[in-house]
Coordinates of C-alpha atoms in Angstrom, one line a residue:
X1 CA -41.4 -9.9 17.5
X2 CA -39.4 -13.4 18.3
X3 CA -37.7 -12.7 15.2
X4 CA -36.8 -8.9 15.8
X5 CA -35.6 -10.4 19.3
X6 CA -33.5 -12.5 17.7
X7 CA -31.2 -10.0 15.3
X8 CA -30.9 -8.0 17.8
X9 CA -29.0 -10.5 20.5
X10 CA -27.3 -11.5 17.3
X11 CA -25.9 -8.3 16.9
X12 CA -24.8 -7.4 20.3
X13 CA -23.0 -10.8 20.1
X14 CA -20.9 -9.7 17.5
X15 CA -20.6 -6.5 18.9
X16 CA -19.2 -8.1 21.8
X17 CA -17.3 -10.0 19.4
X18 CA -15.6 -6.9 17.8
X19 CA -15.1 -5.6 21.7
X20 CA -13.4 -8.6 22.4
X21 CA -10.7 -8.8 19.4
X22 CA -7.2 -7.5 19.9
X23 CA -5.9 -3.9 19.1
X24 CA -5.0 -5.3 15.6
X25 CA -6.2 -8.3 13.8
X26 CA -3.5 -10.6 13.2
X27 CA -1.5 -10.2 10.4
X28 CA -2.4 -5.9 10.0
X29 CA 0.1 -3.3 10.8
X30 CA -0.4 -0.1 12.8
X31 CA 1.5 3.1 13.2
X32 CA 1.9 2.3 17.3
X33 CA 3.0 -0.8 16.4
X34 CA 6.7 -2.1 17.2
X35 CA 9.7 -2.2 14.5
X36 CA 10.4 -5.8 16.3
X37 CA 6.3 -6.8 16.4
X38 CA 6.5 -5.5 12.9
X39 CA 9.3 -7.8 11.7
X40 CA 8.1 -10.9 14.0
X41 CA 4.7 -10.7 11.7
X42 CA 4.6 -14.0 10.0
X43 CA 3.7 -12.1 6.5
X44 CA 6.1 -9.9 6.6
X45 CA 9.0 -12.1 7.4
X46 CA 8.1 -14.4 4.7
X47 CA 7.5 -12.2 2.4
X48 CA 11.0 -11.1 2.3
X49 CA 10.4 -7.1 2.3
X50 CA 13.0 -4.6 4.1
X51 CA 11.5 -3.0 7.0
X52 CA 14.5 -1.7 8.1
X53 CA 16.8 0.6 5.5
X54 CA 19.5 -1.0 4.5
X55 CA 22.1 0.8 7.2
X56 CA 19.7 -0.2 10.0
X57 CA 19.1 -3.8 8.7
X58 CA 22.7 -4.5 8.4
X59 CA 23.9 -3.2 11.7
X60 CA 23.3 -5.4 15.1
X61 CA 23.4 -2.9 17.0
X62 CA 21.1 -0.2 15.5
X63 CA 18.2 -3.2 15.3
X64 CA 18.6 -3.6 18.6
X65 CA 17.9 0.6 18.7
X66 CA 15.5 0.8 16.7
X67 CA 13.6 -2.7 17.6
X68 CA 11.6 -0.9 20.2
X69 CA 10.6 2.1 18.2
X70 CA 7.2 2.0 17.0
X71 CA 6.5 2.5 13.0
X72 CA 5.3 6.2 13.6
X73 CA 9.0 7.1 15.4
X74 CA 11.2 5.4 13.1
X75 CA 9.2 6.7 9.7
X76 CA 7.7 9.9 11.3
X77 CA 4.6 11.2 10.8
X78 CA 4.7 12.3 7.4
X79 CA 4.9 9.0 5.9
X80 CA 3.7 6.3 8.8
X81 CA 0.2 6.0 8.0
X82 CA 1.4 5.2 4.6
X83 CA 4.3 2.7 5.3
X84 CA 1.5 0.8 7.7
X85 CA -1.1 0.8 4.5
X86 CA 2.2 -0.4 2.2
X87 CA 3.0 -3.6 4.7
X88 CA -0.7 -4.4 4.7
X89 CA -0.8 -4.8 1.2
X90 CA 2.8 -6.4 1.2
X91 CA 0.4 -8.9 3.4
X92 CA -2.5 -9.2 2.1
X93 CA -0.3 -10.2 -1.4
X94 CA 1.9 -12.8 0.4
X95 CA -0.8 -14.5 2.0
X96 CA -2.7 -14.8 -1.5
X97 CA 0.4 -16.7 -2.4
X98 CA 1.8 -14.1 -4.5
X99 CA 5.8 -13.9 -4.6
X100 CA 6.6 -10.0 -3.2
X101 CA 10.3 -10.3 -3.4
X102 CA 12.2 -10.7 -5.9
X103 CA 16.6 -10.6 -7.3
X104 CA 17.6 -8.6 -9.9
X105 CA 20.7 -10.2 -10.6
X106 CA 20.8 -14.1 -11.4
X107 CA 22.3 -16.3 -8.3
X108 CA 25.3 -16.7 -10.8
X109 CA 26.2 -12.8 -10.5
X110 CA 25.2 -13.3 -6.3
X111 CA 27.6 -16.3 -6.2
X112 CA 30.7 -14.3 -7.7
X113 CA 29.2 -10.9 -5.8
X114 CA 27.8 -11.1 -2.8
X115 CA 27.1 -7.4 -2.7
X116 CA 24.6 -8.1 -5.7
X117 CA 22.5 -9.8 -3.1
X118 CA 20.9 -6.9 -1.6
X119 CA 19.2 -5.2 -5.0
X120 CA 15.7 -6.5 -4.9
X121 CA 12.2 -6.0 -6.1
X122 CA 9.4 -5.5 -3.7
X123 CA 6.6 -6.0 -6.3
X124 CA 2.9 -4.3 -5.6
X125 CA 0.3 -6.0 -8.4
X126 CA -2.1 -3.6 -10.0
X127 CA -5.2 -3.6 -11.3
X128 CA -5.0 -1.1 -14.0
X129 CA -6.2 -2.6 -17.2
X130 CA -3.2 -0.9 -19.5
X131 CA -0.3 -2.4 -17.2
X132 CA 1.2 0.6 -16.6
X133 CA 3.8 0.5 -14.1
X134 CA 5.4 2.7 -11.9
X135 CA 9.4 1.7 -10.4
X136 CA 9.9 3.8 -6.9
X137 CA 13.7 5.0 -6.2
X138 CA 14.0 6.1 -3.0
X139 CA 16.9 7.9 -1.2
X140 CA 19.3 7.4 0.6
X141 CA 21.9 9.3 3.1
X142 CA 25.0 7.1 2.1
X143 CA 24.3 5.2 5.3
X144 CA 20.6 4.9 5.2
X145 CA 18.0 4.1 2.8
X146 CA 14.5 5.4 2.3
X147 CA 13.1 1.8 1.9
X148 CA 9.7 2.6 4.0
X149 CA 9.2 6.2 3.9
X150 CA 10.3 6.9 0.3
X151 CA 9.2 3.3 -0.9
X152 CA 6.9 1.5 0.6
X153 CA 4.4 3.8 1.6
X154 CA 4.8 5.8 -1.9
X155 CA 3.9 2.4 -3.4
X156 CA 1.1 1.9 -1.3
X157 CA -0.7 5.3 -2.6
X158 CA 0.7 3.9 -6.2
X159 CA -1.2 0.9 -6.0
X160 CA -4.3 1.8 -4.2
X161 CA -5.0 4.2 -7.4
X162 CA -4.6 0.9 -9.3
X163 CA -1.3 1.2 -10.5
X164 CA 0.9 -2.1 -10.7
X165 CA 4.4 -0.5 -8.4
X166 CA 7.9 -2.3 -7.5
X167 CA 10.2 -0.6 -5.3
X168 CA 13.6 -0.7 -5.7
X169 CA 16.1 -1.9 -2.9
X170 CA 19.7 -0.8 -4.4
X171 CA 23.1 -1.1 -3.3
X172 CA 24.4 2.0 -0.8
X173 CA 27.2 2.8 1.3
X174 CA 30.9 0.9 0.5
X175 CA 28.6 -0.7 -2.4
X176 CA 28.4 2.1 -4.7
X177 CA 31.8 1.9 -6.5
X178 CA 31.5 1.2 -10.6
X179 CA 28.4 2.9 -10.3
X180 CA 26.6 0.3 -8.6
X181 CA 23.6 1.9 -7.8
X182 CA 22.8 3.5 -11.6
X183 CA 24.0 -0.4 -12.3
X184 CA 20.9 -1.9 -10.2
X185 CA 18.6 0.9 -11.7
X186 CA 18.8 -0.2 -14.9
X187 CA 18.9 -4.1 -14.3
X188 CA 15.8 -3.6 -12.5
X189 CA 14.2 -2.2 -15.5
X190 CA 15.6 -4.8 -17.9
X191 CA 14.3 -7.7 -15.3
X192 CA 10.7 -5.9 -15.2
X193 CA 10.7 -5.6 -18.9
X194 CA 11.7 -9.2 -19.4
X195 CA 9.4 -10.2 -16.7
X196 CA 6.4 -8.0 -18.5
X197 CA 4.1 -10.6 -19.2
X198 CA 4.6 -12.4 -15.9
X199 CA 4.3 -8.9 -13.6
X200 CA 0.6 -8.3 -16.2
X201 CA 2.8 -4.9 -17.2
X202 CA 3.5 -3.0 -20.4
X203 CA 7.2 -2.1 -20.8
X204 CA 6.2 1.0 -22.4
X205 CA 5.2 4.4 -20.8
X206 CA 6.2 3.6 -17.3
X207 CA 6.9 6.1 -14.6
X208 CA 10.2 6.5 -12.4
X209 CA 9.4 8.0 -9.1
X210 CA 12.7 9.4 -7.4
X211 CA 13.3 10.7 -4.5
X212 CA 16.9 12.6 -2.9
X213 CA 19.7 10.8 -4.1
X214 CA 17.3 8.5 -6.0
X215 CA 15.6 11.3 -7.8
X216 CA 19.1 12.0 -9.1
X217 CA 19.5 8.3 -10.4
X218 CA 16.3 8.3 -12.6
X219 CA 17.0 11.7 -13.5
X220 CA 20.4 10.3 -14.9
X221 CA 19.0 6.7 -16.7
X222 CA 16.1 8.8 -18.2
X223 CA 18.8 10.8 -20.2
X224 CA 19.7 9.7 -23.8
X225 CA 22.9 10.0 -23.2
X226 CA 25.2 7.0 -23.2
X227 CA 24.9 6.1 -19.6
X228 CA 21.1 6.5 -19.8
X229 CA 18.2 3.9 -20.3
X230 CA 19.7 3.1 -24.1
X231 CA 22.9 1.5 -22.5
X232 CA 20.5 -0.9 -21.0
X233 CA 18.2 -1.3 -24.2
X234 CA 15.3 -0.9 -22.5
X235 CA 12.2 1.6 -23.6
X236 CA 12.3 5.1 -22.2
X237 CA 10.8 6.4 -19.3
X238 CA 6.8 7.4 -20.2
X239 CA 7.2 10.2 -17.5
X240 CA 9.9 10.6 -14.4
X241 CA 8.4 11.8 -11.1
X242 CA 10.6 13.2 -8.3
X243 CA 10.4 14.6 -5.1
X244 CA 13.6 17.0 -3.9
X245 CA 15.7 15.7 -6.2
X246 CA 19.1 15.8 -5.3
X247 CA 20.9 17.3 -8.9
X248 CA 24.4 17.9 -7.8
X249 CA 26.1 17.0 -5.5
X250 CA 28.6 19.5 -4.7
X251 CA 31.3 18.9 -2.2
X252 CA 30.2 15.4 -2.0
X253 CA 31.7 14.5 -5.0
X254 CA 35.0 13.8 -4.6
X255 CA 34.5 12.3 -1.0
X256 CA 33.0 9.5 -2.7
X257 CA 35.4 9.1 -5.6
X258 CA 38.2 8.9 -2.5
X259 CA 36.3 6.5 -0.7
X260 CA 34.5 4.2 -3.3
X261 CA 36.6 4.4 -6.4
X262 CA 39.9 6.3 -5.8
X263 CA 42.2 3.9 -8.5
X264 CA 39.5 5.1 -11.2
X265 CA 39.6 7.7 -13.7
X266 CA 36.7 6.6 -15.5
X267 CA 32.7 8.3 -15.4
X268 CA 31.0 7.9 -12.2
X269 CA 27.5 8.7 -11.4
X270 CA 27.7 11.1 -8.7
X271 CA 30.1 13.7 -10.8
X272 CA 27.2 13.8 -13.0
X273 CA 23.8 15.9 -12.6
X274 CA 20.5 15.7 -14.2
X275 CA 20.4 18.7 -15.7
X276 CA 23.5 18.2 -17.7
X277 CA 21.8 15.0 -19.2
X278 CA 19.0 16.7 -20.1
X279 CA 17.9 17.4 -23.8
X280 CA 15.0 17.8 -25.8
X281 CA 14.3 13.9 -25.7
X282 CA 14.1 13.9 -22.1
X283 CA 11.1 12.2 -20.8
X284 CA 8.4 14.5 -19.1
X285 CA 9.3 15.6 -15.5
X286 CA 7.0 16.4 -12.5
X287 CA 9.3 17.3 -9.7
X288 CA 8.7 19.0 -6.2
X289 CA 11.1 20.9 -3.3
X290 CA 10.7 22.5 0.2
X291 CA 11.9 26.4 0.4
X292 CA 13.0 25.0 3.8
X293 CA 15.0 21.8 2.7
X294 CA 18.0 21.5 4.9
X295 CA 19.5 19.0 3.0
X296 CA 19.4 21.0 -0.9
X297 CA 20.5 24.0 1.1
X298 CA 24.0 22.7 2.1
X299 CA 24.7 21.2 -1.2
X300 CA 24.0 24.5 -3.1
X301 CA 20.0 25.2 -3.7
X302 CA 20.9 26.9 -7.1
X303 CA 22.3 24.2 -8.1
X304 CA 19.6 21.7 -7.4
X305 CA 15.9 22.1 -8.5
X306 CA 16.0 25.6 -10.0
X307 CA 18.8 24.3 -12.5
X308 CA 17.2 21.5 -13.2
X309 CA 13.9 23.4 -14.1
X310 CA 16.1 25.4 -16.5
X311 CA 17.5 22.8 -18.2
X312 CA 13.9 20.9 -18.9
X313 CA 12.4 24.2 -20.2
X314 CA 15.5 25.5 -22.3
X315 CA 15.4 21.8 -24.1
X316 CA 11.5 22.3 -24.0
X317 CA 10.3 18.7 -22.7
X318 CA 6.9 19.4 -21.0
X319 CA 7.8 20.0 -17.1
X320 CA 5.5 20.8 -13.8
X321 CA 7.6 21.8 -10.9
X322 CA 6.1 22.4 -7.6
X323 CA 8.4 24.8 -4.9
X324 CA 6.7 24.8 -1.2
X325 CA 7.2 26.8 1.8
X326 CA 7.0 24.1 4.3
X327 CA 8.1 20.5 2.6
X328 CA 11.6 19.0 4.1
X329 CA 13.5 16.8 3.1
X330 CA 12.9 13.1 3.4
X331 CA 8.7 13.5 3.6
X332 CA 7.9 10.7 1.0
X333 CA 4.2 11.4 0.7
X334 CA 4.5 14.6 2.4
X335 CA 1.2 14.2 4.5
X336 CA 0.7 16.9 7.0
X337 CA 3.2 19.4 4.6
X338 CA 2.1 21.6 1.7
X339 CA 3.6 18.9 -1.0
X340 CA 0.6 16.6 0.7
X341 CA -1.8 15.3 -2.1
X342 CA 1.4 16.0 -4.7
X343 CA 0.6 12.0 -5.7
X344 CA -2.5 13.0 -7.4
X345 CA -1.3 15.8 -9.5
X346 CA 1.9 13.9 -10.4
X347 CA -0.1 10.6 -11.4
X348 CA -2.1 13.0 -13.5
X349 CA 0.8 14.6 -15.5
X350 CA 2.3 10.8 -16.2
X351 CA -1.2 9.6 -17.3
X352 CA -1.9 13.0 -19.6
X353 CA 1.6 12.3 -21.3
X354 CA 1.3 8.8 -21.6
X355 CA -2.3 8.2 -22.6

């Protein structure tokens, strides 16, 4: 009876224990959390990862905006949950003394280009026992970057299936001349192949994930062709995964020649499209798109997933493509849309092709 007595004041001290706690445990990240609480998190500052996409980050005055935003308003709610679970593991990594960030260019290339800087590696370690990894592209809107919503939290479903995932941070904006961002693409995949051994990873069968504008820059380095993956001598692509890939795009195209590289006459990235780089040793493609995507609509929708679809099946490389009524643009892991759960199946088709 004493001893019954006893576990149970035991427990209501620890009960009153829990009570007493604050909303989050130090260290954890929450959806009604702050963008400033976020980035004043110990963890997260030293851990070096972009909480901010790289238009935000770099402008004073749009911090300052967005500083008192919580997680769930800046990401929305598509993707917040997600983002929160991808900083919590960014955490729980940094704090077991594991190195999150990392360059992809040498500080010798930084030194004589600052711009080189910016293109990191937030790395995610895996568990898996083959190494298989998977390298996260996410979009961008020439000023903006999909760094959380189309990174982080895409990583964070990556790894908790087991899966060893780095996200890319490229360069965007007045960076992109001499096809900078393809450029960082493939450096990141030469530094994770060189790397294998240190990251536990294979450099074989690994999976791009691309989204938007992103989508269109693995689609691009996963062609043979001679501005694809061979220029960089690196294996191919196991499977390429992409959500609303941008394909072409359209009137865009010669803004940014204008803008970025107007005394050039030489091949840029973004007069290119996937499909065109597309042939019959293209890797295997899972791709998704929204009937009611603004953003594929004003750059031509025929000329976005539905030609890239015919390409892959005219060249016959083994293709699942996915066409909601309700998934937007920008939606990452698509929670509360019809391309929710599209993680699962896509994970599936890289694991049946690569196995």
């Amino acid at each position: 009876m004493f001893g019954h007595l006893l576990k149970r004041g035991a427990a209501m001290l620890c009960f009153a224990a829990v009570l007493a706690l604050p909303a989050y445990a130090e260290g954890r990240i929450t959806t009604d959390m702050t963008m400033k609480e976020i980035r004043s998190d110990p963890a997260i500052a030293g851990s070096g990862v972009s909480t901010y996409c790289k238009g935000d980050a770099d402008s004073l005055a749009l911090r300052r905006l967005y500083e008192n935003k919580t997680l769930l308003d800046y990401v929305g709610e598509t993707t917040a949950q997600d983002s929160a679970d991808g900083l919590n593991i960014v955490i729980e990594n940094y704090e077991a003394g594991k190195q999150v960030t990392w360059q992809v260019y040498s500080p010798e290339e930084i030194a004589a280009d600052s711009s080189l800087g910016c293109v990191q590696l937030f790395w995610f370690p895996g568990t898996n026992a083959d190494g298989k990894y998977a390298l996260v592209v996410g979009g961008n809107a020439a000023m903006k970057s999909g760094d959380l919503n189309e990174g982080i939290a895409v990583a964070a479903k990556l790894n908790e299936m087991g899966y060893s995932v780095f996200v890319l941070r490229y360069r965007i904006l007045w960076d992109i001349s001499n096809n900078g961002p393809l450029q960082d693409l493939g450096r990141a995949v030469q530094f994770i192949t060189n790397h294998a051994q240190q990251f536990g990873v294979q450099p074989e069968n690994y999976a791009l994930v691309g989204f938007s504008s992103g989508g269109q820059l693995c689609g691009l380095f996963s062609s043979d062709k001679r501005y694809g993956y061979k220029a960089y001598d690196v294996p191919k692509p196991g499977a390429l995964l992409m959500g609303y890939p941008v394909n072409d795009f359209a009137e865009i195209k010669p803004v940014y020649h204008a803008v970025m590289d107007p005394a050039s006459c030489r091949w840029r990235y973004y007069w290119s499209d996937i499909s065109g780089g597309i042939t019959p040793d293209f890797p295997p493609t899972y791709f998704w798109y929204g009937k009611n995507d603004v953003t594929l609509k004003t750059l031509g929708y025929p000329f976005q997933g539905p030609a890239v679809r015919k390409a892959l099946e005219a060249n016959g490389v083994p293709c699942e493509v996915h066409v909601y009524e309700n998934a937007p643009h920008a939606i990452g892991t698509g929670n509360g849309t019809d391309a929710e759960g599209w993680m699962t199946d896509a994970v599936a088709f890289w694991e049946q092709h690569t196995s």
